[in-house]
Amino acid sequence: MPEIDGFKLKDVLAQKVPHLSVIFISGYADIPMSVRAIRGGAVDFLEKPVDDKALLDAVRRAGERSQRLKAKQSVVEKIQQRYELLTPREREVFRLVTAGLLNKQAAAELGSSERTIKA
């Protein structure tokens, strides 16, 4: 590609569509390039001419991975939305409980009752 290389294109796409899985295909590949692609998150690195079966297998794996990543992103977004609905005090409790404190310890830390923390 004359204006942008595959690595830069992958970075641009990752910013816009973070769950998108990428397959690199190159006619001028070397080992460092393939290692860079895989470490950068590519599902596969194929060398031209590409075997039909290898390409279809890579596309299937990329599709499955994209679905998993999108589902995970959706769960994270839902948790973030629910977190934003918490009051400042509930966020304090949340922070302490998720840090591993028992309800009794969180209550003592916040000067509250264990019953309040449970609620």
Backbone as a ProteinNet text record, in pm:
[ID]
protein_1_A
[PRIMARY]
MPEIDGFKLKDVLAQKVPHLSVIFISGYADIPMSVRAIRGGAVDFLEKPVDDKALLDAVRRAGERSQRLKAKQSVVEKIQQRYELLTPREREVFRLVTAGLLNKQAAAELGSSERTIKA
[TERTIARY]
85.7	0	90.2	74.6	168.8	162.7	45.5	35.7	44.1	9.7	9.6	43.7	127.2	158.6	54.7	59.4	-39.3	-42.4	73.3	78.8	9.6	32.6	-34.4	-185.1	-223.3	-365.6	-432.2	-364.4	-419	-438.4	-342.9	-354.1	-471.8	-491.5	-604.6	-736.5	-744.6	-866.5	-893.4	-788.5	-805.1	-863.1	-829.5	-885.9	-1034.1	-1073.7	-1213.3	-1302.4	-1247.9	-1324.6	-1238.7	-1236.7	-1142.6	-1161.3	-1279.6	-1302.4	-1269.5	-1226.9	-1197.6	-1069.5	-1077.7	-960.5	-898	-765.1	-691.9	-610.8	-606.4	-520.2	-424.8	-295.5	-197.6	-168.4	-163.2	-125.7	-18.8	95.5	205.7	278.4	326.2	409.7	556.8	588	727.2	746.5	716.7	721.3	856.9	888.2	1002.9	961.7	1046.1	1010.6	987.2	1075	1047.5	912.7	877.3	750.7	632.6	640.4	530.7	520.4	634.4	634	571.1	606.5	549	397	350.3	205.9	133.2	184.4	119.8	123.5	237.3	246.4	155.1	129.5	40.6	-106.7	-135.8	-274.7	-333.6	-255.2	-308.4	-346.9	-453.5	-497.8	-403.5	-355.5	-267.5	-183.5	-76.1	9.2	31.9	-25.7	-17.1	71.5	143.7	232.8	171.4	180.7	129.1	220.4	168.5	26.9	-38.7	-159	-229.6	-309.7	-292.9	-370.6	-515.8	-611.7	-753.8	-798.4	-760.3	-802.6	-742.4	-615.2	-551.5	-619.4	-656	-723.9	-862	-938.1	-1071.7	-1063.5	-965.3	-946.7	-912.6	-826.2	-788.2	-907.2	-988.4	-1107.9	-1206.8	-1222.9	-1312.7	-1263.9	-1134.2	-1078	-1091.9	-1068.4	-1080	-1224.2	-1319.9	-1461	-1501.1	-1458.2	-1490	-1426.6	-1303.5	-1234.9	-1304.2	-1342.4	-1412.6	-1544	-1616.2	-1741.8	-1716.7	-1614.4	-1581.5	-1542.8	-1458.4	-1414.2	-1530.4	-1620	-1735.3	-1827.4	-1848.2	-1932.4	-1869.6	-1739.7	-1669.2	-1678.5	-1662.1	-1672.1	-1811.8	-1911.8	-2050.7	-2073.2	-2017.8	-2030.7	-1963.4	-1844	-1771.8	-1851.1	-1908.5	-1988.1	-2109.9	-2175.8	-2292.2	-2251.7	-2139.5	-2090.3	-2057.8	-1994.6	-1961.6	-2088.8	-2189.9	-2317.1	-2379.9	-2376.8	-2433.7	-2352.6	-2220.9	-2134.2	-2166.2	-2190.5	-2220.1	-2351.5	-2439	-2566	-2549.9	-2434.7	-2412	-2393.2	-2437.8	-2413.8	-2266.2	-2215.8	-2075.8	-2048.5	-2143	-2124.2	-2121.9	-2210.3	-2212	-2080.8	-2023.4	-1894.6	-1783.6	-1790	-1691.9	-1702.5	-1824.9	-1847.5	-1797.8	-1833.9	-1792.4	-1640.2	-1570.7	-1423.7	-1365.4	-1419.5	-1365.9	-1397.6	-1520.9	-1560.4	-1485.6	-1469.4	-1396.1	-1246.7	-1199.1	-1058.1	-1035.2	-1145.6	-1132.4	-1173	-1216.5	-1258.9	-1391.7	-1404.7	-1532.5	-1630	-1759.2	-1860.1	-1832.9	-1794.7	-1766.7	-1649.3	-1545.4	-1428.2	-1461.8	-1541.4	-1582	-1665.3	-1752.3	-1835.2	-1747.4	-1648.3	-1559.2	-1481.2	-1435.8	-1359.9	-1443.7	-1571.8	-1659.1	-1739.1	-1722.3	-1797.4	-1945.4	-1974.3	-2113.7	-2140.2	-2261.3	-2293.1	-2276.6	-2254.7	-2242	-2372.4	-2482.6	-2614.3	-2627.5	-2577.3	-2580.8	-2495.2	-2380.5	-2290.7	-2357.8	-2422.2	-2490.8	-2601.5	-2669.1	-2778.2	-2719.6
-117	0	123.1	208.7	319.4	426.5	458.4	570.2	530.7	407.4	362.4	213.9	173	29.7	-43.1	-173.8	-256	-235.1	-209.9	-189.5	-59.3	46	173	161.6	91	69.8	-5.9	-108.8	-185.1	-95.5	-6.8	85	180.4	232.4	322.2	247.7	126.4	46.8	11.7	-18.3	-54.1	61.3	183.7	301	315.9	284.5	304	184.6	64	-58.9	-153.7	-134	-209.1	-360.9	-408.2	-552.8	-619.1	-541.2	-594.8	-678.2	-799.5	-886.2	-871.1	-879.6	-852.2	-973.2	-994.4	-1096.7	-1022	-1042.7	-980.9	-1076.8	-1021.4	-1096.6	-1015.1	-1077	-1002.9	-1089.1	-1022	-1088.4	-1072.4	-985.1	-954.8	-967.7	-1082.1	-1102.5	-1157.4	-1127.2	-1189.7	-1223.9	-1293.9	-1338.8	-1221.8	-1119.9	-1008.2	-939.8	-929.5	-866.7	-950.6	-1081.2	-1167	-1167.4	-1165.9	-1159.6	-1028.4	-919.2	-787.9	-788.2	-849.1	-854.1	-935.4	-1051.5	-1138.6	-1074.5	-1018	-949.2	-827.3	-769	-653.5	-689.9	-820.3	-862.8	-926.5	-944.4	-1008.7	-1153.1	-1198.2	-1336.8	-1430.4	-1385.6	-1469.5	-1380.7	-1437.2	-1368.8	-1467	-1438.3	-1528.1	-1467.5	-1554.9	-1510.2	-1544.5	-1449	-1471.3	-1567.7	-1651.1	-1673.5	-1747.4	-1707.6	-1760.9	-1885	-1988.3	-2110.5	-2082	-2124.1	-2097.2	-2147.2	-2268.5	-2325.5	-2246.1	-2210.5	-2134.2	-1998.9	-1934.8	-1805.8	-1821	-1919.1	-1940.3	-1974.1	-2054.3	-2086.8	-1960.3	-1876.7	-1752.6	-1658.5	-1648.7	-1563.3	-1615.1	-1746.6	-1804.8	-1772.4	-1791	-1759.9	-1611.3	-1527.2	-1382.5	-1344.9	-1403.9	-1375.9	-1417.9	-1536.3	-1585.1	-1495.4	-1455.9	-1369	-1232.9	-1177.5	-1048.4	-1057	-1167.6	-1185.3	-1190.5	-1264.2	-1272.2	-1135.4	-1063.3	-931.8	-832.8	-838.8	-748	-779.3	-907.2	-946.4	-900	-915.9	-872.7	-720.5	-648.9	-502.9	-459.7	-532	-500.4	-517.2	-622.3	-645.9	-533.2	-494.4	-386.6	-256	-228.3	-106	-106.6	-221.4	-231.1	-208.7	-265.6	-245.4	-98.3	-35.2	107.3	191.4	159.8	233.4	217.3	97.3	73.8	145.3	146.4	215.2	364.5	421.7	564.5	600.9	503.3	528.4	533.1	486.9	485.8	627.2	645.9	774	779	897.2	905.9	813.5	804.1	717.3	570	532.3	393.8	360.9	458.2	435.6	413.2	483.7	461.6	318.3	274.8	137.8	38.7	62.5	-24.1	-37.8	74.9	75.4	-10.9	2.2	-73.3	-222.4	-253.5	-394.8	-464.9	-398.1	-461.2	-468.1	-388.9	-397.9	-516.3	-581.4	-701.5	-685.7	-567.8	-548.8	-619.3	-672.3	-729.7	-615.2	-645.7	-542.9	-472.1	-551.6	-495.9	-398.2	-433.4	-347.5	-220.1	-234.5	-117.9	-23.6	-80.6	0.5	79.5	14.1	82.3	192.6	164.6	262.5	386.6	365.3	476.1	534.1	477	525.2	498.1	378.8	341.9	204.5	158.8	26.5	-79.8	-201	-312.1	-327.2	-304.9	-316.5	-216.1	-94.6	8.4	-34	-88.9	-134	-244.1	-337.5	-445.5	-391.1	-289.9	-231.1	-161.1
0	0	0	-95.9	-111.1	-2.9	51.7	145.1	291.7	323.6	463.1	464.8	560.6	566.9	651.7	647.1	716.8	867.1	926.2	1071	1111.1	1033.8	1062.8	1040.1	934.2	906.4	1020.1	1071.1	1184	1305.8	1331.7	1445.4	1428.8	1308.3	1281.4	1301	1247.2	1261.5	1407.3	1482.6	1623.9	1703.9	1665.9	1734.2	1705	1584	1542.1	1574.3	1561.8	1584.5	1668	1801.5	1885.1	1884.7	1851.1	1852.3	1717.4	1619.6	1486.7	1489.9	1440.6	1431.9	1293.4	1288.1	1164.9	1122.7	990.7	930.3	837.7	855.4	766.5	651.5	530.7	411.5	340.6	313.4	252.4	150.2	48	-51.4	-20.7	76.2	110.8	261.2	314.1	458.5	502.4	627.2	691.2	834.3	904.5	1039.2	1134.8	1140.9	1232.1	1203.3	1076	1039.6	1089.8	1073.5	1118.5	1270.9	1338.8	1485.5	1531.3	1466.8	1500.8	1482.7	1375	1348.2	1454.9	1485.8	1584.4	1722.3	1761.3	1891.1	1896	1779.5	1770.3	1769.3	1778	1788.9	1665.6	1560.2	1439.9	1470.6	1407	1423.8	1349.9	1234.6	1154	1062.4	1010.9	914.2	800.9	685.2	570.8	462.9	394.5	288.2	152.7	58.8	-76.5	-150	-234.2	-262	-145.5	-113.6	2.6	-36.7	43.1	26.3	65.5	-17.4	7.6	144.8	179.5	307.7	424.3	413.4	520.6	538.9	428.3	437.2	500.4	457.6	515.1	664	701.7	843.9	923.8	867.5	935.8	948.7	845.3	848.7	953	961.1	1061.6	1202.8	1227.3	1359	1391.7	1291.7	1313.1	1345.7	1274.9	1301.7	1441.9	1481.8	1616.7	1723	1699.7	1796	1805.2	1692.1	1692.1	1768.9	1751.2	1825.2	1974.8	2017.1	2159.6	2215.1	2141.8	2187.7	2195.1	2098.3	2097.7	2215	2243	2356.4	2487.3	2499.7	2620.5	2635.4	2525.2	2527.4	2569.4	2524.4	2559.8	2709.6	2767.5	2911.3	2989	2946.1	3013.4	3005	2889.1	2873.2	2964.9	2978.4	3067.1	3212.8	3252	3388.9	3411	3312.9	3323.9	3338	3260.6	3268.9	3407	3460.6	3593.1	3700.8	3686	3781.6	3784.6	3668.9	3660	3728.3	3750.7	3819.6	3971.6	4022.5	4166.8	4220	4342.6	4410.3	4451.6	4485.2	4531.1	4650.3	4742.9	4860.9	4819.5	4728	4679.5	4607.6	4540.9	4473.8	4575.3	4687.7	4794.1	4845.4	4870.6	4917.7	4812.7	4689.5	4578.6	4574.7	4585.4	4581.1	4692.7	4813	4927.2	4916.5	4878.5	4869.9	4756.6	4643.4	4533	4559.4	4656.1	4696.5	4790.3	4831.6	4913.1	5058.2	5097.7	5236.3	5261.2	5380.7	5422.1	5448.4	5448.1	5474.3	5607.3	5707.5	5839.5	5833.2	5757.6	5744	5666.2	5559.8	5481.2	5567.1	5650.9	5739.7	5836.6	5895.1	5988.3	5917.8	5798	5719.4	5688.1	5661.2	5621.5	5738.2	5858.4	5972.7	5959.6	5909.3	5883.6	5948	5936.2	5990.7	5880.4	5923.8	5829.5	5750.6	5816.2	5750.9	5635.6	5657	5552.9	5434.2	5462.6	5355.6	5274.7	5340.8	5271.3	5180.1	5227.7	5147.3	5026.9
[MASK]
+++++++++++++++++++++++++++++++++++++++++++++++++++++++++++++++++++++++++++++++++++++++++++++++++++++++++++++++++++++++

